[in-house]
Coordinates of C-alpha atoms in Angstrom, one line a residue:
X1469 CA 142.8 70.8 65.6
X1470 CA 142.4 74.2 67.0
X1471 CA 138.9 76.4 65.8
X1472 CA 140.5 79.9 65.7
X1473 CA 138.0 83.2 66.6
X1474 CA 139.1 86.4 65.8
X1475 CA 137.5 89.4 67.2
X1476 CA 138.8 92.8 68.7
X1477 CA 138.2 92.4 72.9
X1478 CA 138.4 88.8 74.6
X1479 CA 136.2 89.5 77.7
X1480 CA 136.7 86.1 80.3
X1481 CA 133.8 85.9 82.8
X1482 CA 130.0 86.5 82.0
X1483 CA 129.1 88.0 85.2
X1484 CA 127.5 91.5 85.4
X1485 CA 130.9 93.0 84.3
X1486 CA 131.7 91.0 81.6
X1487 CA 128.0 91.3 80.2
X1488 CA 127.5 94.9 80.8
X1489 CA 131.3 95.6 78.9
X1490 CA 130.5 93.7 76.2
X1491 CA 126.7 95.0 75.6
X1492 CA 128.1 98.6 75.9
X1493 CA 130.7 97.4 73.3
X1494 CA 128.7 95.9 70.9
X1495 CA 126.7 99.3 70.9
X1496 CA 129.1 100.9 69.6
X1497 CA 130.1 98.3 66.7
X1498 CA 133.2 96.7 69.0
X1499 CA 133.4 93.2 68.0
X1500 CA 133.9 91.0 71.2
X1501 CA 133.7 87.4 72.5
X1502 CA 132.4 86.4 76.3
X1503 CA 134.1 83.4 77.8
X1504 CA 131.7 81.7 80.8
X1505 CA 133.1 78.4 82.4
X1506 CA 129.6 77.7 84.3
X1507 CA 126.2 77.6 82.8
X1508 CA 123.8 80.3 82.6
X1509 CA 121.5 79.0 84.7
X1510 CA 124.6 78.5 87.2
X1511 CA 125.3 82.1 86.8
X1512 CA 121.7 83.0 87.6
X1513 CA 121.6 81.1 90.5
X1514 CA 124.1 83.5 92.4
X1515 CA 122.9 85.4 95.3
X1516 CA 124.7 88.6 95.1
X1517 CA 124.2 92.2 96.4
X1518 CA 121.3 94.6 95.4
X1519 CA 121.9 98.4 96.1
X1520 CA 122.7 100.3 93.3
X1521 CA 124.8 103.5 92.7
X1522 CA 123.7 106.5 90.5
X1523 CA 126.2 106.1 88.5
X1524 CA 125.7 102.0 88.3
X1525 CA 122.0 102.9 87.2
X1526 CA 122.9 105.2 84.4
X1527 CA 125.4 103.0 83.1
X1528 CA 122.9 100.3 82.5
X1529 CA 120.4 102.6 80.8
X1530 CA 123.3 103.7 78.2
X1531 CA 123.5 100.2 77.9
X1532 CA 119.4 99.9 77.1
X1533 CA 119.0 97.1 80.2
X1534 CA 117.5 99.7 82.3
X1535 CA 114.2 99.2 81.4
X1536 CA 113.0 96.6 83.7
X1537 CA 115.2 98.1 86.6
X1538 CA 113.4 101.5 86.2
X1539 CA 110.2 99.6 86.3
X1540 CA 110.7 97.4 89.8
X1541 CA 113.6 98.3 91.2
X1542 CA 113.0 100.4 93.8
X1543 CA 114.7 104.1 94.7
X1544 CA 116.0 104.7 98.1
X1545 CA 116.7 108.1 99.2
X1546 CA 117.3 107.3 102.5
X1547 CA 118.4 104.4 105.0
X1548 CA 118.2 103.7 108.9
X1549 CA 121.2 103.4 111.6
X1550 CA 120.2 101.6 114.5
X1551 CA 122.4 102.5 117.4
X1552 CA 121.6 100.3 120.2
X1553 CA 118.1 100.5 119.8
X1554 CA 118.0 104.3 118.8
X1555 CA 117.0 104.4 115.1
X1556 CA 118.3 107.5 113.0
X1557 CA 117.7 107.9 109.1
X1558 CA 120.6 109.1 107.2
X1559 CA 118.9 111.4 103.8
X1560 CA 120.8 110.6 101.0
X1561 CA 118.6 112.9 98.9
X1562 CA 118.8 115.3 101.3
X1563 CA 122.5 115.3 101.4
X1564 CA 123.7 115.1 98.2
X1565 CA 121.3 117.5 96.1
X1566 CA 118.4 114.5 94.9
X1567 CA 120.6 111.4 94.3
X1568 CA 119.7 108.3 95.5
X1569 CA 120.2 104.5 95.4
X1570 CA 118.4 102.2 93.3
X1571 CA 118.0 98.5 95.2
X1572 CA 117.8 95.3 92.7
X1573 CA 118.7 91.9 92.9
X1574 CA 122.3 91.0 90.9
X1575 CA 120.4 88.2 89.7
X1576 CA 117.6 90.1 87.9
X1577 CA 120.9 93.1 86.4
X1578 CA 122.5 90.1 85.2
X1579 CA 119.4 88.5 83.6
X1580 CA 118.5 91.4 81.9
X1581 CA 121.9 92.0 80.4
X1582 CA 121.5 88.2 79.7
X1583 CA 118.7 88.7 77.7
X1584 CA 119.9 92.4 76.1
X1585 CA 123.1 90.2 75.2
X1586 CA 121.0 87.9 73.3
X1587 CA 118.6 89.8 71.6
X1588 CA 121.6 91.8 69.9
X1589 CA 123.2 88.3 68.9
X1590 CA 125.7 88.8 71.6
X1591 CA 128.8 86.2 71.1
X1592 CA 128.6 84.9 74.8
X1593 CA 129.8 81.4 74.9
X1594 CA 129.1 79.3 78.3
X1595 CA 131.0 76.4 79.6
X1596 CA 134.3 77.8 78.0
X1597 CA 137.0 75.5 80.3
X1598 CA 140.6 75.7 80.7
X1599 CA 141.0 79.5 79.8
X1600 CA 144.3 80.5 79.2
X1601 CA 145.8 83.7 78.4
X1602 CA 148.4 84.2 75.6
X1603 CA 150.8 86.8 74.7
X1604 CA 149.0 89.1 77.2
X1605 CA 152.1 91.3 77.0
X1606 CA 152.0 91.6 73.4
X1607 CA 150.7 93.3 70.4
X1608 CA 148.8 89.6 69.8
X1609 CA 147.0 88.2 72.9
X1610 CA 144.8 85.2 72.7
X1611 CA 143.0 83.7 74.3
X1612 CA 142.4 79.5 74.1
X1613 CA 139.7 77.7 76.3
X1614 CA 138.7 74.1 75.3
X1615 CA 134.3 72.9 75.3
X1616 CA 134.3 69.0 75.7
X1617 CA 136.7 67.3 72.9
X1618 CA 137.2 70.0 71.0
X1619 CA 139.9 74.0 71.6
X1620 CA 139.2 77.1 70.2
X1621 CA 141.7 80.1 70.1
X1622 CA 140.5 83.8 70.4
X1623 CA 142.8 85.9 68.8
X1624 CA 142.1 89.8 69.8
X1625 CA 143.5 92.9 70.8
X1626 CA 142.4 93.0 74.5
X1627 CA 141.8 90.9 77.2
X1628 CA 139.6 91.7 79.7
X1629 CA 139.9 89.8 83.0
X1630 CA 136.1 89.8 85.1
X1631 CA 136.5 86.3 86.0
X1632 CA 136.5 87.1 89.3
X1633 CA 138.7 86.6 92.1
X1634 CA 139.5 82.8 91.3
X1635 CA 140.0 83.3 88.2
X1636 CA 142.6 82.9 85.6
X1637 CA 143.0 86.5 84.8
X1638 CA 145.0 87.6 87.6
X1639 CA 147.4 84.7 87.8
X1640 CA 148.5 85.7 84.4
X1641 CA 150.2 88.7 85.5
X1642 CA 154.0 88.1 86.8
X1643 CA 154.5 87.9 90.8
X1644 CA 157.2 90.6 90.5
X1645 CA 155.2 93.3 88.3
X1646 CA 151.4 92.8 90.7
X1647 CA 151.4 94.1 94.4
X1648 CA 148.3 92.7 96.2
X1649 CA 147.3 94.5 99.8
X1650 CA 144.6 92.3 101.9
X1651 CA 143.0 92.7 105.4
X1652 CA 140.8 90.0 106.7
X1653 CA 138.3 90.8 109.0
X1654 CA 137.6 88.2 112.2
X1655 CA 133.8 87.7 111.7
X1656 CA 131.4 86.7 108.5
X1657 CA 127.9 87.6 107.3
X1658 CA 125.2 84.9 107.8
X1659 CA 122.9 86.4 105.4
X1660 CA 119.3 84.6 104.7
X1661 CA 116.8 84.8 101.9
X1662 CA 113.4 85.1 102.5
X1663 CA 110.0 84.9 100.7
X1664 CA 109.0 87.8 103.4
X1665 CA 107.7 91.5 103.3
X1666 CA 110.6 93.2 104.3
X1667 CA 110.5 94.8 107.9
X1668 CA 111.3 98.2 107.0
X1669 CA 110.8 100.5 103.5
X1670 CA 114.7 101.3 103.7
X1671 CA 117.8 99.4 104.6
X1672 CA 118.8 99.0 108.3
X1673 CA 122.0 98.7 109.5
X1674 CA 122.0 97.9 113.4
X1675 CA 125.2 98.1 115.5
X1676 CA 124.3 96.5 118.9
X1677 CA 125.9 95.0 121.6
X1678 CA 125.3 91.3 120.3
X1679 CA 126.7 92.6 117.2
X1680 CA 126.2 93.9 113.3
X1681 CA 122.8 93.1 111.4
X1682 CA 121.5 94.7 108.4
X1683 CA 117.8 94.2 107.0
X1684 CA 117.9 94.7 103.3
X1685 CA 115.4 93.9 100.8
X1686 CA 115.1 92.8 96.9
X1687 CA 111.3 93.6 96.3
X1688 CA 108.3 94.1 98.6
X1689 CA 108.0 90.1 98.8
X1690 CA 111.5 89.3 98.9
X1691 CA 113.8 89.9 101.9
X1692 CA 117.4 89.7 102.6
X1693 CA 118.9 89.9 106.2
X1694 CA 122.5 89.8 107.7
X1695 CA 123.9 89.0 111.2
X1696 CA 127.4 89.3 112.0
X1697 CA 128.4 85.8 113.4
X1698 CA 132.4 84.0 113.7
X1699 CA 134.0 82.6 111.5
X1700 CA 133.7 79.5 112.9
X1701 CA 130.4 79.2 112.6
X1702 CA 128.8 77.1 110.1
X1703 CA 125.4 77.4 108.2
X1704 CA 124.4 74.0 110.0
X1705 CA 124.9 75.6 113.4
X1706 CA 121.8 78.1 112.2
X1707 CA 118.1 76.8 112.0
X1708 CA 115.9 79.5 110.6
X1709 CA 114.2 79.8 114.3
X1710 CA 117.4 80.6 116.1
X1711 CA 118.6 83.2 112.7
X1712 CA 115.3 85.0 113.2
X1713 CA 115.7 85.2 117.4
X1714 CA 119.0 86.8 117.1
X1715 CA 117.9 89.1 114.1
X1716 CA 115.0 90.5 116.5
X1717 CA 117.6 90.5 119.1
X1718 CA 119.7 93.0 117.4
X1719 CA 116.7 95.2 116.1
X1720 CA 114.7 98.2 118.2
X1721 CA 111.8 96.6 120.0
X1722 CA 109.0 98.4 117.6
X1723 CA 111.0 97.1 114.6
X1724 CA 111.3 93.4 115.7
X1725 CA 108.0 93.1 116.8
X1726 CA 106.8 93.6 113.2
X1727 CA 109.1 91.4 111.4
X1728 CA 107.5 89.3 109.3
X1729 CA 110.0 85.9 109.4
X1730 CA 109.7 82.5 107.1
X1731 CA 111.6 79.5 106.0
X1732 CA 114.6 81.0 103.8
X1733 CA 115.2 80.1 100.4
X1734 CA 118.9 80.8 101.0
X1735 CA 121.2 81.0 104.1
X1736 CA 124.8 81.3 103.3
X1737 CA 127.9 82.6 105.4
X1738 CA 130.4 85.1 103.7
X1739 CA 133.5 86.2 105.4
X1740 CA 134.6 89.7 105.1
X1741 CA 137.7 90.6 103.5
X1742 CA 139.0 93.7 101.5
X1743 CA 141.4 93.2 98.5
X1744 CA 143.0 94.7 96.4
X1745 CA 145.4 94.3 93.5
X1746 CA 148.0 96.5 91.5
X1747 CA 148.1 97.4 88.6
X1748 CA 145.1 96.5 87.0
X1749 CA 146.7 96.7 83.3
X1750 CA 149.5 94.2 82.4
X1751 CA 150.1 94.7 79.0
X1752 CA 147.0 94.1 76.7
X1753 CA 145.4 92.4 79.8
X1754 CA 142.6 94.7 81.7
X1755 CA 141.6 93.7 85.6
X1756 CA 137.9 94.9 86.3
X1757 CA 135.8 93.6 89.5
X1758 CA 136.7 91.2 91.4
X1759 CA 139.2 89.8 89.5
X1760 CA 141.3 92.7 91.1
X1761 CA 139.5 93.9 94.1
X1762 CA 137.3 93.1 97.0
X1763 CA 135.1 94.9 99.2
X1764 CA 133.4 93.8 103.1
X1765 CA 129.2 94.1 101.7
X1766 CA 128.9 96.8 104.6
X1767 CA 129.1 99.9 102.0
X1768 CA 127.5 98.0 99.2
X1769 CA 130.7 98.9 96.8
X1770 CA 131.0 95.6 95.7
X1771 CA 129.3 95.4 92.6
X1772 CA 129.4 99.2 92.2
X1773 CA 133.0 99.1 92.0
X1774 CA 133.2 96.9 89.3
X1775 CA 130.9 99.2 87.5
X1776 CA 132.9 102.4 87.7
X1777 CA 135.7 99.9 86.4
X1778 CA 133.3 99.4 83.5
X1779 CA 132.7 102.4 83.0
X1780 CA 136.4 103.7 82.0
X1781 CA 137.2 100.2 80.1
X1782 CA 134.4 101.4 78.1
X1783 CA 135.5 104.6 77.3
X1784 CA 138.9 104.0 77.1
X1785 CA 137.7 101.3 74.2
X1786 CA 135.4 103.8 72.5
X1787 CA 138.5 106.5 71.9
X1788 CA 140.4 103.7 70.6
X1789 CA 138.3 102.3 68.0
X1790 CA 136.1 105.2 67.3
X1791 CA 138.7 108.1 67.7
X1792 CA 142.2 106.5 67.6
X1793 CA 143.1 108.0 71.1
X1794 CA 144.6 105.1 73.2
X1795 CA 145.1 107.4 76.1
X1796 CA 142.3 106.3 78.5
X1797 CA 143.4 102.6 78.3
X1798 CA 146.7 103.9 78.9
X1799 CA 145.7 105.7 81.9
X1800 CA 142.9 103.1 83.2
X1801 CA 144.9 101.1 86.1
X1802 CA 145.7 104.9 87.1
X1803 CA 142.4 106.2 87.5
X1804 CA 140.3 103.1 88.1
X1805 CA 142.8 102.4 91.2
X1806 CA 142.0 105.9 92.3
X1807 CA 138.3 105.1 93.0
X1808 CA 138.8 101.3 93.7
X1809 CA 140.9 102.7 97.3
X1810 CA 138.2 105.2 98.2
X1811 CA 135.5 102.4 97.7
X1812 CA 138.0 100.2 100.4
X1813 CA 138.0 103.8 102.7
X1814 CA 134.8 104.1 102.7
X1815 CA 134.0 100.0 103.0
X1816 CA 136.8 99.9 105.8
X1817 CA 135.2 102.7 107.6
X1818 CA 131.6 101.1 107.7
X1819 CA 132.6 97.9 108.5
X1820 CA 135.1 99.5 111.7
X1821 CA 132.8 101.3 113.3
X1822 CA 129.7 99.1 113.4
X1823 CA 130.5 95.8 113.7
X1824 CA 131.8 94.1 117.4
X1825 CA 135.6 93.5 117.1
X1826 CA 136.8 90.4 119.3
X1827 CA 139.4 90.9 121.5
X1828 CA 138.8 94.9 120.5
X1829 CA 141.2 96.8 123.4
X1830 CA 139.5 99.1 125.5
X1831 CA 140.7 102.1 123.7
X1832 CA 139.5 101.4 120.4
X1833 CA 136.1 100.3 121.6
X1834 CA 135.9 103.9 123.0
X1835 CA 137.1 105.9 119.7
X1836 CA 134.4 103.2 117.9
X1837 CA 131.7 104.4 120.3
X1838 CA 132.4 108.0 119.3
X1839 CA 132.6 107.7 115.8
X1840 CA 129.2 106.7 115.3
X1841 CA 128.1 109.4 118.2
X1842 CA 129.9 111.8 116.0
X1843 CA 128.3 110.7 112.8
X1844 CA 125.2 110.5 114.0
X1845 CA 125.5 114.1 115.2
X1846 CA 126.9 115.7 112.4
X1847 CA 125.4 117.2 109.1
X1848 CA 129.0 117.5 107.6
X1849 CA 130.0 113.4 108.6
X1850 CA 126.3 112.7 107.4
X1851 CA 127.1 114.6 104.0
X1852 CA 130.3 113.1 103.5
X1853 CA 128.5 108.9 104.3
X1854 CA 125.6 110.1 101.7
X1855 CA 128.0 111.6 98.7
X1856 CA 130.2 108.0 99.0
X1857 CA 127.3 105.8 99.6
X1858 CA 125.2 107.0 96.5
X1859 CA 128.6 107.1 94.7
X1860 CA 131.7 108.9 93.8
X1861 CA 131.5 110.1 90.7
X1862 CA 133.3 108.1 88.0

């Protein structure tokens, strides 16, 4: 026997996406249903980025999570390139008339929307397996997913798709009507967690001859740092010891004497890739995050991406329900593609010109080198870095 749910937007994936849709949604009086496969604790337990875009910021105080962001997150209006040991500070404030960054943890934005989700009686239903999508090109999509013995259909009129890039939502749509562009990148990010003051007030990003490393933070006692290694290193080929020699190697002398180093509470190793997939709309079926694009953590448009995504589902939905005007969903792949490619620009960019390329000719290393001399000696280049790194608008 099948348990049947009917509701107006079936969102798969409770990630910050999926939570942050459906909060905004239920604002307004849109009925909706989250499918999770993991736990909530699982979810939690993610390490993801932590800088946040104007635009990302506002968006969570129209959806009333703000609150605890506003309180400890902190505001960066600035943040350091290290140039082979020659520090400059790019002014995002300065730059952009007064906007700024705002840098907290993914794990505390998706807790809060967690608990914002809950205290509205938020239909978010955890260890939902075996999604499948129905009728996705149809006036009747549903969605079926089965918890232990027992298989529940959700019948609705959208499907939203922010189960990220494994997920099930993508796969749905035919091989001959999605176009998917990729570019791996030949190195990873050993990034470690630390119960550490962090070494600087802003971000640093370091392009030295060893190679990339960014020192980033989540609050005044809790660290995050980065070191560009290959891909065919392992986390096991990494002792904390020999992660915080080569950090200090690839930091100005002043700045490494004071770092403040400690056992980490997390060491991973990501590899950099950009993705990205077309059209983000199949019928009733909507793509947001990474379920149809992928950023390299260098420009920090990862999550902020997904956001701006968001940001037109949500509105597209509002005209619909509210006003009976369908034409924002109709033009969503449109313009949410538009922004998704200047994201992968601007990602591209930072990544190219401060990380160490193997096997990088002569030539290019050259036109690398000038790049950053260029940037770093421009007001206009600086502009144009501060207006994309604080965000585009939406």
């Amino acid at each position: 026997m099948t348990n049947t749910i009917k509701t107006k937007v079936g969102i798969i994936g409770g990630g910050p996406s999926g939570l942050m849709l459906s909060q905004l949604l239920d604002l307004k009086g849109i009925d909706n249903v989250v499918l999770e496969k993991h736990t909530r604790d699982y979810v939690l337990s993610r390490i993801r980025a932590g800088v946040l875009e104007h635009g990302f910021a506002e968006l969570m105080r129209e959806a009333q999570c703000g609150a605890r962001m506003d309180a400890e997150g902190e505001i960066h209006e600035g943040f350091f390139i290290n140039d082979n040991g020659k520090m400059h500070r790019v002014d995002l404030a300065g730059h952009t008339g007064g906007n700024s960054v705002v840098v907290y943890g993914q794990t505390e934005l998706t807790r809060d929307l967690y608990d914002a989700r809950e205290k509205m009686g938020g239909n978010v239903i955890h260890e939902a397996l075996d999604v499948a999508i129905h009728g996705a090109d149809s006036d009747s999509p549903a969605l079926t997913y089965r918890q232990g013995d027992e298989t529940f259909r959700v019948e609705c009129d959208f499907i939203i798709g922010a189960d990220g890039f494994h997920g099930v939502s993508r796969k749905s749509i035919p091989r001959d009507v999605l176009k998917e562009y990729e570019k791996i990148y030949p190195f990873g990010w050993l990034g470690v967690l630390s119960r550490t003051k962090p070494v600087s007030p802003e971000l640093i990003y370091s392009r030295t001859e060893r190679g990339f490393s960014l020192c980033s933070l989540r609050s005044q006692v809790l660290s995050r740092y980065y070191i560009q290694v290959p891909l065919t290193d392992s986390v096991e080929d990494w002792s904390d010891e020999a992660f915080w020699d080569e950090l200090k190697r690839r930091l100005p002398d002043d700045v490494a004497a004071g770092l403040e180093t400690g056992p980490s509470i997390e060491k991973s190793i990501a590899p950099l890739r950009s993705f990205v997939a077309e059209p983000m709309r199949w019928g009733n079926l909507f793509l947001a995050g990474d379920a149809a694009h992928i950023v390299p953590p260098t420009g920090a448009r990862g999550l902020n991406s997904a956001a701006s995504d968001i940001y037109y589902l949500y509105h597209g939905m509002i005209a619909h329900y509210l006003d009976g005007d369908s034409s924002g969903l109709e033009t969503y792949s449109a313009k949410a593609l538009a922004r998704v490619w200047k994201a992968q620009r601007f990602s591209w960019w930072m990544t190219t010109m401060l990380h160490n390329f193997p096997n990088h000719p002569d030539y290019d290393q050259k036109l690398q080198e000038v790049e950053l001399s260029y940037l770093l000696s421009s007001d206009a280049a600086m502009a144009s870095l501060a207006e994309n790194y604080v965000g585009l608008p939406f």
